[in-house]
Coordinates of C-alpha atoms and ligand atoms in Angstrom, one line a residue:
M1 CA -11.6 16.3 77.2
T2 CA -13.5 18.3 74.6
E3 CA -13.4 18.5 70.8
I4 CA -9.9 17.1 70.8
E5 CA -8.2 14.4 72.9
V6 CA -6.2 16.9 74.9
P7 CA -7.2 18.4 78.3
E8 CA -8.0 22.2 78.3
S9 CA -5.1 22.6 80.8
H10 CA -2.6 21.6 78.2
P11 CA -0.3 24.7 77.5
R12 CA -0.8 24.3 73.7
Y13 CA -4.6 23.5 74.0
Q14 CA -5.9 26.5 71.9
S15 CA -3.3 26.1 69.2
L16 CA -4.0 22.3 69.0
L17 CA -7.7 22.9 68.9
T18 CA -7.3 25.4 66.1
R19 CA -5.2 23.0 64.1
H20 CA -7.7 20.3 64.6
R21 CA -10.5 22.5 63.3
I22 CA -8.5 23.3 60.2
E23 CA -7.8 19.6 59.6
A24 CA -11.5 18.8 60.1
G25 CA -12.4 21.6 57.7
I26 CA -10.2 20.0 55.0
E27 CA -11.8 16.6 55.6
R28 CA -15.3 18.1 55.3
G29 CA -14.4 19.9 52.0
I30 CA -14.7 23.4 53.6
T31 CA -11.1 24.5 53.9
S32 CA -8.5 24.5 51.1
Q33 CA -5.1 22.8 51.3
Q34 CA -3.7 26.3 51.2
G35 CA -5.6 27.0 54.4
L36 CA -3.1 24.7 56.2
I37 CA -0.2 26.9 55.0
A38 CA -2.1 30.1 56.1
E39 CA -2.8 28.5 59.5
G40 CA 0.9 27.7 59.9
R41 CA 1.9 31.2 59.1
G42 CA -0.7 32.6 61.4
E43 CA 0.4 30.4 64.3
A44 CA 4.0 31.7 64.0
F45 CA 2.8 35.3 64.4
D46 CA 0.4 34.3 67.2
Y47 CA 3.2 32.6 69.1
L48 CA 5.3 35.7 68.9
L49 CA 2.4 37.8 70.1
G50 CA 2.1 35.5 73.2
E51 CA -1.2 34.1 71.9
R52 CA -3.1 36.9 73.5
T53 CA -5.2 39.9 72.5
I54 CA -2.8 42.8 72.9
P55 CA -4.4 46.1 74.1
S56 CA -4.1 47.8 70.7
A57 CA -6.0 44.8 69.1
D58 CA -8.7 45.2 71.7
D59 CA -9.0 48.9 70.8
A60 CA -9.2 47.9 67.1
A61 CA -11.9 45.4 68.0
R62 CA -13.9 48.2 69.6
A63 CA -13.4 50.5 66.6
A64 CA -14.5 47.6 64.4
A65 CA -17.7 47.2 66.4
A66 CA -18.4 50.9 66.1
L67 CA -17.8 50.9 62.3
L68 CA -20.0 47.8 61.9
L69 CA -22.8 49.3 64.0
L70 CA -22.6 52.6 62.0
A71 CA -22.8 50.8 58.7
E72 CA -25.9 50.8 56.5
R73 CA -25.1 47.4 54.9
P74 CA -22.4 45.5 56.7
V75 CA -21.3 42.1 55.3
L76 CA -19.1 39.5 57.0
S77 CA -17.0 37.7 54.5
V78 CA -16.3 34.0 55.2
N79 CA -13.6 31.8 53.7
G80 CA -12.6 28.2 54.2
N81 CA -10.4 28.9 57.3
V82 CA -13.0 31.2 59.0
A83 CA -15.8 28.7 58.4
A84 CA -13.7 25.9 60.0
L85 CA -12.5 28.0 62.9
V86 CA -15.3 30.3 64.0
P87 CA -18.7 29.4 62.4
E88 CA -20.8 30.1 65.4
A89 CA -18.9 33.1 66.5
T90 CA -19.3 34.6 63.0
L91 CA -23.1 34.1 63.2
D92 CA -23.2 35.7 66.7
L93 CA -21.4 38.7 65.3
A94 CA -23.7 38.9 62.3
V95 CA -26.7 39.0 64.7
A96 CA -25.0 41.6 67.0
V97 CA -24.4 44.1 64.2
D98 CA -27.2 43.0 61.9
A99 CA -24.9 41.9 59.0
D100 CA -25.3 39.5 56.2
V101 CA -22.7 36.7 55.8
E102 CA -21.1 36.1 52.4
V103 CA -19.0 33.1 51.4
N104 CA -16.2 34.6 49.5
L105 CA -13.3 32.3 48.4
F106 CA -9.8 32.9 47.2
N107 CA -9.8 29.3 45.6
R108 CA -13.4 29.3 44.6
T109 CA -15.1 26.1 43.7
D110 CA -18.9 25.4 43.6
E111 CA -18.4 22.4 45.9
R112 CA -16.6 24.4 48.6
M113 CA -19.1 27.3 48.3
R114 CA -22.0 24.9 48.9
A115 CA -20.2 23.0 51.7
I116 CA -19.5 26.2 53.6
A117 CA -23.0 27.6 53.2
A118 CA -24.3 24.2 54.5
H119 CA -21.8 24.3 57.3
L120 CA -23.0 27.7 58.4
R121 CA -26.6 26.6 58.2
A122 CA -25.8 23.5 60.3
H123 CA -24.4 26.0 62.9
G124 CA -27.7 27.8 63.1
A125 CA -27.7 30.5 60.3
D126 CA -31.4 30.0 59.5
E127 CA -32.5 30.0 63.1
A128 CA -30.5 33.2 63.7
D129 CA -32.1 34.7 60.6
V130 CA -28.7 35.5 59.1
P131 CA -28.7 35.5 55.2
I132 CA -25.9 33.4 53.7
R133 CA -24.8 35.0 50.4
G134 CA -22.1 34.3 47.9
L135 CA -23.7 31.6 45.7
E136 CA -25.4 34.0 43.3
A137 CA -22.1 35.6 42.2
D138 CA -23.9 38.2 40.1
A139 CA -21.4 41.0 40.6
R140 CA -17.7 41.5 40.2
I141 CA -14.9 43.2 42.1
P142 CA -13.1 45.2 39.4
G143 CA -9.5 44.5 38.8
L144 CA -9.5 40.8 39.8
D145 CA -9.7 37.8 37.6
H146 CA -13.0 36.1 36.9
E147 CA -13.3 33.5 39.8
R148 CA -11.6 35.6 42.5
G149 CA -13.7 38.7 41.6
K150 CA -17.1 37.1 42.0
V151 CA -19.4 38.5 44.7
D152 CA -23.1 38.9 45.3
A153 CA -24.7 42.1 44.0
H154 CA -26.9 42.3 47.1
G155 CA -24.1 41.2 49.5
I156 CA -20.5 42.5 49.2
G157 CA -21.4 44.3 46.0
A158 CA -23.8 46.6 47.9
A159 CA -22.0 46.6 51.2
D160 CA -20.5 49.8 52.7
V161 CA -18.5 48.0 55.4
V162 CA -17.0 44.5 54.9
L163 CA -15.3 42.4 57.6
V164 CA -12.6 40.3 55.8
P165 CA -10.8 37.9 58.1
L166 CA -7.6 36.3 56.7
E167 CA -8.1 37.9 53.3
D168 CA -5.6 37.8 50.4
G169 CA -3.9 41.2 49.8
D170 CA -5.1 41.6 46.2
R171 CA -8.7 41.3 47.1
A172 CA -8.5 43.4 50.2
E173 CA -6.9 46.2 48.1
A174 CA -9.5 45.8 45.3
L175 CA -12.4 46.1 47.8
A176 CA -10.8 49.2 49.4
A177 CA -10.5 50.6 45.8
M178 CA -14.3 50.1 45.4
G179 CA -14.8 52.4 48.3
K180 CA -15.7 49.7 50.9
S181 CA -14.6 50.3 54.4
E182 CA -12.8 47.2 55.6
V183 CA -12.2 45.6 58.9
V184 CA -9.4 43.1 58.4
I185 CA -8.5 40.4 60.9
D186 CA -4.9 39.2 60.2
L187 CA -2.1 38.2 62.5
N188 CA 0.5 39.6 60.1
P189 CA 0.6 43.4 60.7
L190 CA 2.8 43.8 57.5
S191 CA 0.2 42.1 55.2
R192 CA -1.3 44.2 52.4
S193 CA -4.7 43.2 53.7
A194 CA -4.1 44.7 57.1
R195 CA -2.6 47.8 55.5
S196 CA -5.6 48.4 53.3
A197 CA -8.1 48.2 56.2
A198 CA -9.8 51.1 57.8
V199 CA -9.7 49.0 60.9
P200 CA -7.0 46.3 61.0
I201 CA -7.2 43.9 64.0
V202 CA -3.9 42.1 64.5
D203 CA -5.2 39.1 66.5
N204 CA -6.2 35.5 66.0
V205 CA -9.6 35.2 64.4
V206 CA -10.6 32.8 67.2
R207 CA -10.2 35.6 69.7
A208 CA -11.0 38.6 67.5
V209 CA -14.4 37.6 66.2
P210 CA -16.0 37.0 69.7
N211 CA -14.2 40.1 71.0
V212 CA -15.8 42.4 68.3
T213 CA -19.1 40.8 69.2
A214 CA -18.7 41.6 72.9
H215 CA -17.8 45.2 72.1
A216 CA -20.8 45.5 69.7
R217 CA -23.2 44.2 72.3
E218 CA -21.8 46.7 74.8
L219 CA -22.0 49.6 72.3
S220 CA -25.5 48.7 70.9
G221 CA -27.8 51.5 71.5
A222 CA -25.0 54.0 71.9
P223 CA -25.6 57.3 70.1
R224 CA -24.1 57.6 66.6
A225 CA -21.9 60.5 67.8
D226 CA -20.3 58.2 70.4
L227 CA -19.6 55.5 67.8
E228 CA -18.1 58.1 65.5
A229 CA -15.9 59.4 68.3
I230 CA -14.6 55.9 68.9
L231 CA -13.7 55.6 65.2
R232 CA -12.1 59.0 65.1
A233 CA -9.9 58.1 68.1
F234 CA -8.7 55.0 66.4
D235 CA -5.4 55.2 64.4
A236 CA -4.9 52.3 62.0
D237 CA -1.2 53.0 61.4
D238 CA -0.6 53.2 65.1
A239 CA -2.3 49.9 65.7
L240 CA -0.2 48.2 63.0
S241 CA 3.1 49.5 64.3
T242 CA 2.2 48.7 67.9
A243 CA 1.4 45.1 66.9
E244 CA 4.7 44.9 64.8
D245 CA 6.7 46.1 67.9
A246 CA 4.9 43.5 70.1
I247 CA 5.8 40.7 67.7
R248 CA 9.4 41.9 67.2
S249 CA 10.2 42.4 70.9
G250 CA 7.8 39.8 72.2
E251 CA 8.2 38.8 75.8
L252 CA 7.1 35.3 75.8
A253 CA 5.5 34.0 79.0
Ligands
PTJ301 O1 -10.8 29.5 51.7 P1 -10.1 30.3 50.6 O2 -10.0 29.7 49.3 O3 -10.7 31.7 50.5 O4 -8.6 30.6 51.1 C1 -8.3 31.2 52.3 C2 -6.8 31.4 52.5 C3 -6.6 31.9 53.9 C4 -6.0 30.1 52.3 C5 -6.2 32.4 51.5 O5 -7.0 33.6 51.6 C6 -4.7 32.7 51.6 O6 -3.9 32.0 51.0 O7 -4.4 33.6 52.5 P2 -2.9 34.0 52.8 O8 -2.4 34.9 51.6 O9 -2.1 32.8 53.2 O10 -3.1 35.0 54.0 C7 -3.6 34.5 55.2 C8 -3.2 35.5 56.3 O11 -4.0 35.2 57.5 C9 -1.7 35.5 56.7 O12 -1.2 36.8 56.9 C10 -1.7 34.8 58.1 O13 -0.7 35.2 59.0 C11 -3.1 35.1 58.6 N1 -3.7 34.1 59.5 C12 -3.7 32.8 59.4 N2 -4.4 32.2 60.3 C13 -5.0 33.2 61.1 C14 -4.5 34.5 60.5 N3 -5.0 35.6 61.0 C15 -5.8 35.6 62.0 N4 -6.2 34.5 62.6 C16 -5.9 33.2 62.2 N5 -6.3 32.1 62.8

């Protein structure tokens, strides 16, 4: 038995573990109630994908690693679902690509901002030397209302590449309009967030974040020209339509 009272051999183990983490996130004041709805929607897409990383999502994860390694100021955005599901994996990725982490919420409250920052610290942010931003909120994303548009001037405000897992479509589009290159992780290939990304990864965040880290570790030290070639070879529209086909015609095991 591990984090939940279900053996790892249980066929629904990963899905039950993910649900449990979201529930625990709500109890700790990290995840919003809407996070439950987002989780349910994500689970449905993941079920149809066969709860696996399809080859086009793996290619996208590699392109994302290349983009993050090429970035001057990469930032990983963390919301209530991401903090509950992948706190350590997010910090590992931040170390692998030398990025800051910014807490950035759709339903922003000071309590939840502080709880998430503390949760990331409890998972080793300080020891890993990863700055946790978001609490200063001294810059704005143009075109969004007051609370939803708040970002840190030295974090997302100054970033050239932003990783936004499970982002709401409005904000993903507004960040793209600011000229940020976005990596979006979203199980819905039709979502506006996935469609506004330079690199959309149609995969569960619990698989995608560690996978981008693995690619980044393998690519670290590669010449810039090689990273640029990986990015040039990646086609976002193709990745989205391949994922949509996999979901529509899914052959479930
Ligand atoms: O913590 P906050 O306040 O920032 O709120 C976060 C949520 C996720 C609640 C908020 O951004 C929201 O309401 O998002 P949406 O509009 O429901 O979109 C969430 C998207 O993420 C949907 O397309 C889901 O299919 C997808 N999704 C859900 N769980 C996962 C996922 N994608 C990847 N991995 C998941 N585990």
